Every structure is written in C-alpha cells, then in structure tokens.
C-alpha cells in the first residue's frame, strides 16, 4: 500500500523539571499537507518541532517519520533525505559565499568543508544555481552570505532545502524578524516550493494571518496541549481569541 502519512506523533511527552512542555500529543500529518503550528509563547511549538528533528528527546512516545520510527534512522544522512529543517536562527555560515551554503544542503552530514569540495562537481553546482534562481537570488551566487539582508538569507535557506530535497520540511518561525512584505515573499516562495515538490510542510508561526493564508491546516497549541486542529478555512476569530487570551487577572478591590 502506498504510504500516505508523512508524520505521526504517538503520545509525545516532554517535561522540563516540573513543567509539562508537551502533554501526550498524538496526531498525524498526511503527505502534501501544509500545517501551521500556532499558539502563545511557551506553548511548546519549538519543543515539538525539536523532537522531530532529534534536537530534543521526548520523555515518552515516539514519532513515525515517513513510515519509520524516529529512532530507527541509522544516520544523519538517511534522516536528511526525509526531513529538512529551517531553524529559528539559521545555521548558515556567514563568511561563506551563498552558493556554498546552498550546497551544504546536499551534504548535510559532511559539514560545510566537504561541501566546498563538491563545487568541483559541475552537476552539484548546476543544482545550486538552479535553486538560487528559483528563489530569486541568481545574482548573488558568490556574495558573502553575511552581507545579505535577513529576507535574502531566508531565501538562501530555502534554496538549500531545494537542493536537499527532503520529503518533509520543518521550520520554526521561518519569517520571524522579517518585515511584512519580506515575510509574505518568503512564505510565498516556501509554499510554492513545497507544493511543486509535493513535500509536506510543518512550520510554527506567530502570525495567524499568514497561517491562514499559506497553510492548509492549523494546529493550535496551548500549555503543551493541542487546543484545536482544523483546516485553515475553519479557524474562526472566536477560537483565536480563546487561544491567545491571557489568564484573567483578579479584580481590583
Ligand atoms: N531547554 C529547556 N529547559 C527548560 N525549559 C524549557 C526548555 N525548552 C523549553 N522549555 C520550556 O518549555 C515550554 C515550551 O517552550 P517552547 O520553546 O517549546 O515554546 P514555544 O511555543 O516555541 O514559544 P515561542 O512562541 O516563544 O517560541 C516553555 O515553558 C519553556 O520555558
Ligand atoms: Mg518557539
């Protein structure tokens, strides 16, 4: 039977001391879905994404990723074929030229030094150039990455995902720190890429407006639990009001 589930959370729990960061979460994401993870600060969004990427080890439960338990991936390279990660603070190397950072996506487990060597292979170079063309950075191939604007660096990270070609793309606040026009630009590029490549996207976002516009499904988290999980078109202002409502303060005497 054809595998149609990209990600499955099975009772994922995480504690930090007495704090329950993730409270037995279970849900699955079908291939090709674009899922936005929203919710107030401290809800557990980054922690959840980090349990998929393997940066945080859950205290209980497990992830099934592309049909296999997370723990059964033998190497970083095998995992990188399935899952690509765009981090909150990008792990781009500032001093390197743009094209080298993009090629690092192809050699995720080798590290950047060896991906520099890969520039000797014209086929890889061509892939990187095509990816940079698709994100609108064809004129910046050999620019030092640190000299690009925040939005342009975000595009470099997207180009790297294009070269890595994972089945699933994870992103933790991919447009934090961008102005609204740049943010829309990057989300537009990201959603077009994952749609064209038939990839699955799972990204945390602070902007509800962007979640509704660029994603097919919204999972809202609050205090480590799922508050709602709905198609983007069914998320109402009333639900969002409840999600972000601050705890009631005691009345003044
Ligand atoms: N390494 C850690 N050690 C202790 N507590 C942690 C750690 N990481 C996260 N937490 C706690 O777990 C909870 C969830 O944090 P998390 O970073 O996942 O929230 P978030 O939804 O991503 O918030 P934000 O929107 O601010 O990024 C918070 O209460 C946080 O303080
Ligand atoms: Mg976070």
mmCIF file with all atom_site columns, C-alpha atoms in Angstrom, residues 24-104:
data_model
loop_
_atom_site.group_PDB
_atom_site.id
_atom_site.type_symbol
_atom_site.label_atom_id
_atom_site.label_alt_id
_atom_site.label_comp_id
_atom_site.label_asym_id
_atom_site.label_entity_id
_atom_site.label_seq_id
_atom_site.pdbx_PDB_ins_code
_atom_site.Cartn_x
_atom_site.Cartn_y
_atom_site.Cartn_z
_atom_site.occupancy
_atom_site.B_iso_or_equiv
_atom_site.pdbx_formal_charge
_atom_site.auth_seq_id
_atom_site.auth_comp_id
_atom_site.auth_asym_id
_atom_site.auth_atom_id
_atom_site.pdbx_PDB_model_num
ATOM 1  C CA . UNK A 1 24  ? 0.960  13.369 25.359 1.00 0.00 ? 24  UNK A CA 1
ATOM 2  C CA . UNK A 1 25  ? 0.430  14.701 21.846 1.00 0.00 ? 25  UNK A CA 1
ATOM 3  C CA . UNK A 1 26  ? -0.956 12.461 19.131 1.00 0.00 ? 26  UNK A CA 1
ATOM 4  C CA . UNK A 1 27  ? -1.835 13.458 15.570 1.00 0.00 ? 27  UNK A CA 1
ATOM 5  C CA . UNK A 1 28  ? -0.733 12.663 12.059 1.00 0.00 ? 28  UNK A CA 1
ATOM 6  C CA . UNK A 1 29  ? 0.126  14.749 9.029  1.00 0.00 ? 29  UNK A CA 1
ATOM 7  C CA . UNK A 1 30  ? -0.638 13.457 5.557  1.00 0.00 ? 30  UNK A CA 1
ATOM 8  C CA . UNK A 1 31  ? 1.806  13.778 2.698  1.00 0.00 ? 31  UNK A CA 1
ATOM 9  C CA . UNK A 1 32  ? 1.485  17.120 0.943  1.00 0.00 ? 32  UNK A CA 1
ATOM 10 C CA . UNK A 1 33  ? -0.238 18.921 3.822  1.00 0.00 ? 33  UNK A CA 1
ATOM 11 C CA . UNK A 1 34  ? 0.997  22.339 4.865  1.00 0.00 ? 34  UNK A CA 1
ATOM 12 C CA . UNK A 1 35  ? 0.492  22.524 8.609  1.00 0.00 ? 35  UNK A CA 1
ATOM 13 C CA . UNK A 1 36  ? 0.988  25.690 10.655 1.00 0.00 ? 36  UNK A CA 1
ATOM 14 C CA . UNK A 1 37  ? 1.666  25.308 14.358 1.00 0.00 ? 37  UNK A CA 1
ATOM 15 C CA . UNK A 1 38  ? 0.425  28.337 16.266 1.00 0.00 ? 38  UNK A CA 1
ATOM 16 C CA . UNK A 1 39  ? -0.132 29.290 19.893 1.00 0.00 ? 39  UNK A CA 1
ATOM 17 C CA . UNK A 1 40  ? 1.088  31.652 22.594 1.00 0.00 ? 40  UNK A CA 1
ATOM 18 C CA . UNK A 1 41  ? 4.714  31.956 23.598 1.00 0.00 ? 41  UNK A CA 1
ATOM 19 C CA . UNK A 1 42  ? 5.753  28.953 25.713 1.00 0.00 ? 42  UNK A CA 1
ATOM 20 C CA . UNK A 1 43  ? 3.011  26.705 24.265 1.00 0.00 ? 43  UNK A CA 1
ATOM 21 C CA . UNK A 1 44  ? 5.569  24.091 23.190 1.00 0.00 ? 44  UNK A CA 1
ATOM 22 C CA . UNK A 1 45  ? 5.880  24.709 19.442 1.00 0.00 ? 45  UNK A CA 1
ATOM 23 C CA . UNK A 1 46  ? 9.680  24.775 19.264 1.00 0.00 ? 46  UNK A CA 1
ATOM 24 C CA . UNK A 1 47  ? 9.941  21.831 21.651 1.00 0.00 ? 47  UNK A CA 1
ATOM 25 C CA . UNK A 1 48  ? 7.580  19.796 19.463 1.00 0.00 ? 48  UNK A CA 1
ATOM 26 C CA . UNK A 1 49  ? 9.482  20.583 16.261 1.00 0.00 ? 49  UNK A CA 1
ATOM 27 C CA . UNK A 1 50  ? 12.746 19.793 18.039 1.00 0.00 ? 50  UNK A CA 1
ATOM 28 C CA . UNK A 1 51  ? 11.508 16.315 18.973 1.00 0.00 ? 51  UNK A CA 1
ATOM 29 C CA . UNK A 1 52  ? 11.024 15.596 15.262 1.00 0.00 ? 52  UNK A CA 1
ATOM 30 C CA . UNK A 1 53  ? 14.417 16.964 14.310 1.00 0.00 ? 53  UNK A CA 1
ATOM 31 C CA . UNK A 1 54  ? 16.035 14.960 17.103 1.00 0.00 ? 54  UNK A CA 1
ATOM 32 C CA . UNK A 1 55  ? 17.301 18.020 18.969 1.00 0.00 ? 55  UNK A CA 1
ATOM 33 C CA . UNK A 1 56  ? 15.056 17.233 21.958 1.00 0.00 ? 56  UNK A CA 1
ATOM 34 C CA . UNK A 1 57  ? 14.470 13.652 23.092 1.00 0.00 ? 57  UNK A CA 1
ATOM 35 C CA . UNK A 1 58  ? 10.835 13.054 24.182 1.00 0.00 ? 58  UNK A CA 1
ATOM 36 C CA . UNK A 1 59  ? 10.341 11.548 27.667 1.00 0.00 ? 59  UNK A CA 1
ATOM 37 C CA . UNK A 1 60  ? 7.643  9.261  26.296 1.00 0.00 ? 60  UNK A CA 1
ATOM 38 C CA . UNK A 1 61  ? 6.047  8.433  22.969 1.00 0.00 ? 61  UNK A CA 1
ATOM 39 C CA . UNK A 1 62  ? 7.587  8.420  19.532 1.00 0.00 ? 62  UNK A CA 1
ATOM 40 C CA . UNK A 1 63  ? 7.447  9.904  16.068 1.00 0.00 ? 63  UNK A CA 1
ATOM 41 C CA . UNK A 1 64  ? 6.825  7.816  12.990 1.00 0.00 ? 64  UNK A CA 1
ATOM 42 C CA . UNK A 1 65  ? 8.517  9.654  10.149 1.00 0.00 ? 65  UNK A CA 1
ATOM 43 C CA . UNK A 1 66  ? 7.873  8.588  6.559  1.00 0.00 ? 66  UNK A CA 1
ATOM 44 C CA . UNK A 1 67  ? 6.767  5.192  7.866  1.00 0.00 ? 67  UNK A CA 1
ATOM 45 C CA . UNK A 1 68  ? 9.674  4.562  10.253 1.00 0.00 ? 68  UNK A CA 1
ATOM 46 C CA . UNK A 1 69  ? 10.166 5.285  13.958 1.00 0.00 ? 69  UNK A CA 1
ATOM 47 C CA . UNK A 1 70  ? 12.421 8.311  14.517 1.00 0.00 ? 70  UNK A CA 1
ATOM 48 C CA . UNK A 1 71  ? 14.897 6.186  16.454 1.00 0.00 ? 71  UNK A CA 1
ATOM 49 C CA . UNK A 1 72  ? 15.361 3.691  13.652 1.00 0.00 ? 72  UNK A CA 1
ATOM 50 C CA . UNK A 1 73  ? 17.079 6.158  11.303 1.00 0.00 ? 73  UNK A CA 1
ATOM 51 C CA . UNK A 1 74  ? 20.648 4.986  11.344 1.00 0.00 ? 74  UNK A CA 1
ATOM 52 C CA . UNK A 1 75  ? 22.464 8.071  10.131 1.00 0.00 ? 75  UNK A CA 1
ATOM 53 C CA . UNK A 1 76  ? 22.008 11.816 9.818  1.00 0.00 ? 76  UNK A CA 1
ATOM 54 C CA . UNK A 1 77  ? 22.250 11.378 6.086  1.00 0.00 ? 77  UNK A CA 1
ATOM 55 C CA . UNK A 1 78  ? 19.387 8.870  5.917  1.00 0.00 ? 78  UNK A CA 1
ATOM 56 C CA . UNK A 1 79  ? 17.258 11.206 8.042  1.00 0.00 ? 79  UNK A CA 1
ATOM 57 C CA . UNK A 1 80  ? 18.175 14.247 5.939  1.00 0.00 ? 80  UNK A CA 1
ATOM 58 C CA . UNK A 1 81  ? 16.703 12.574 2.869  1.00 0.00 ? 81  UNK A CA 1
ATOM 59 C CA . UNK A 1 82  ? 13.357 12.562 4.665  1.00 0.00 ? 82  UNK A CA 1
ATOM 60 C CA . UNK A 1 83  ? 13.425 15.720 6.774  1.00 0.00 ? 83  UNK A CA 1
ATOM 61 C CA . UNK A 1 84  ? 14.892 19.167 6.099  1.00 0.00 ? 84  UNK A CA 1
ATOM 62 C CA . UNK A 1 85  ? 14.946 21.784 8.824  1.00 0.00 ? 85  UNK A CA 1
ATOM 63 C CA . UNK A 1 86  ? 14.839 25.564 8.586  1.00 0.00 ? 86  UNK A CA 1
ATOM 64 C CA . UNK A 1 87  ? 15.854 26.799 12.026 1.00 0.00 ? 87  UNK A CA 1
ATOM 65 C CA . UNK A 1 88  ? 14.740 29.833 14.001 1.00 0.00 ? 88  UNK A CA 1
ATOM 66 C CA . UNK A 1 89  ? 18.307 31.093 13.838 1.00 0.00 ? 89  UNK A CA 1
ATOM 67 C CA . UNK A 1 90  ? 19.626 29.803 10.571 1.00 0.00 ? 90  UNK A CA 1
ATOM 68 C CA . UNK A 1 91  ? 22.723 27.733 10.594 1.00 0.00 ? 91  UNK A CA 1
ATOM 69 C CA . UNK A 1 92  ? 24.081 29.473 7.532  1.00 0.00 ? 92  UNK A CA 1
ATOM 70 C CA . UNK A 1 93  ? 27.780 30.231 7.663  1.00 0.00 ? 93  UNK A CA 1
ATOM 71 C CA . UNK A 1 94  ? 28.079 33.990 7.302  1.00 0.00 ? 94  UNK A CA 1
ATOM 72 C CA . UNK A 1 95  ? 31.572 34.189 5.871  1.00 0.00 ? 95  UNK A CA 1
ATOM 73 C CA . UNK A 1 96  ? 30.858 31.722 3.092  1.00 0.00 ? 96  UNK A CA 1
ATOM 74 C CA . UNK A 1 97  ? 29.548 32.570 -0.340 1.00 0.00 ? 97  UNK A CA 1
ATOM 75 C CA . UNK A 1 98  ? 25.839 31.990 -0.865 1.00 0.00 ? 98  UNK A CA 1
ATOM 76 C CA . UNK A 1 99  ? 26.372 29.056 -3.220 1.00 0.00 ? 99  UNK A CA 1
ATOM 77 C CA . UNK A 1 100 ? 28.445 27.171 -0.632 1.00 0.00 ? 100 UNK A CA 1
ATOM 78 C CA . UNK A 1 101 ? 25.718 27.462 1.968  1.00 0.00 ? 101 UNK A CA 1
ATOM 79 C CA . UNK A 1 102 ? 23.208 26.137 -0.556 1.00 0.00 ? 102 UNK A CA 1
ATOM 80 C CA . UNK A 1 103 ? 25.356 23.139 -1.394 1.00 0.00 ? 103 UNK A CA 1
ATOM 81 C CA . UNK A 1 104 ? 25.653 22.302 2.277  1.00 0.00 ? 104 UNK A CA 1
#
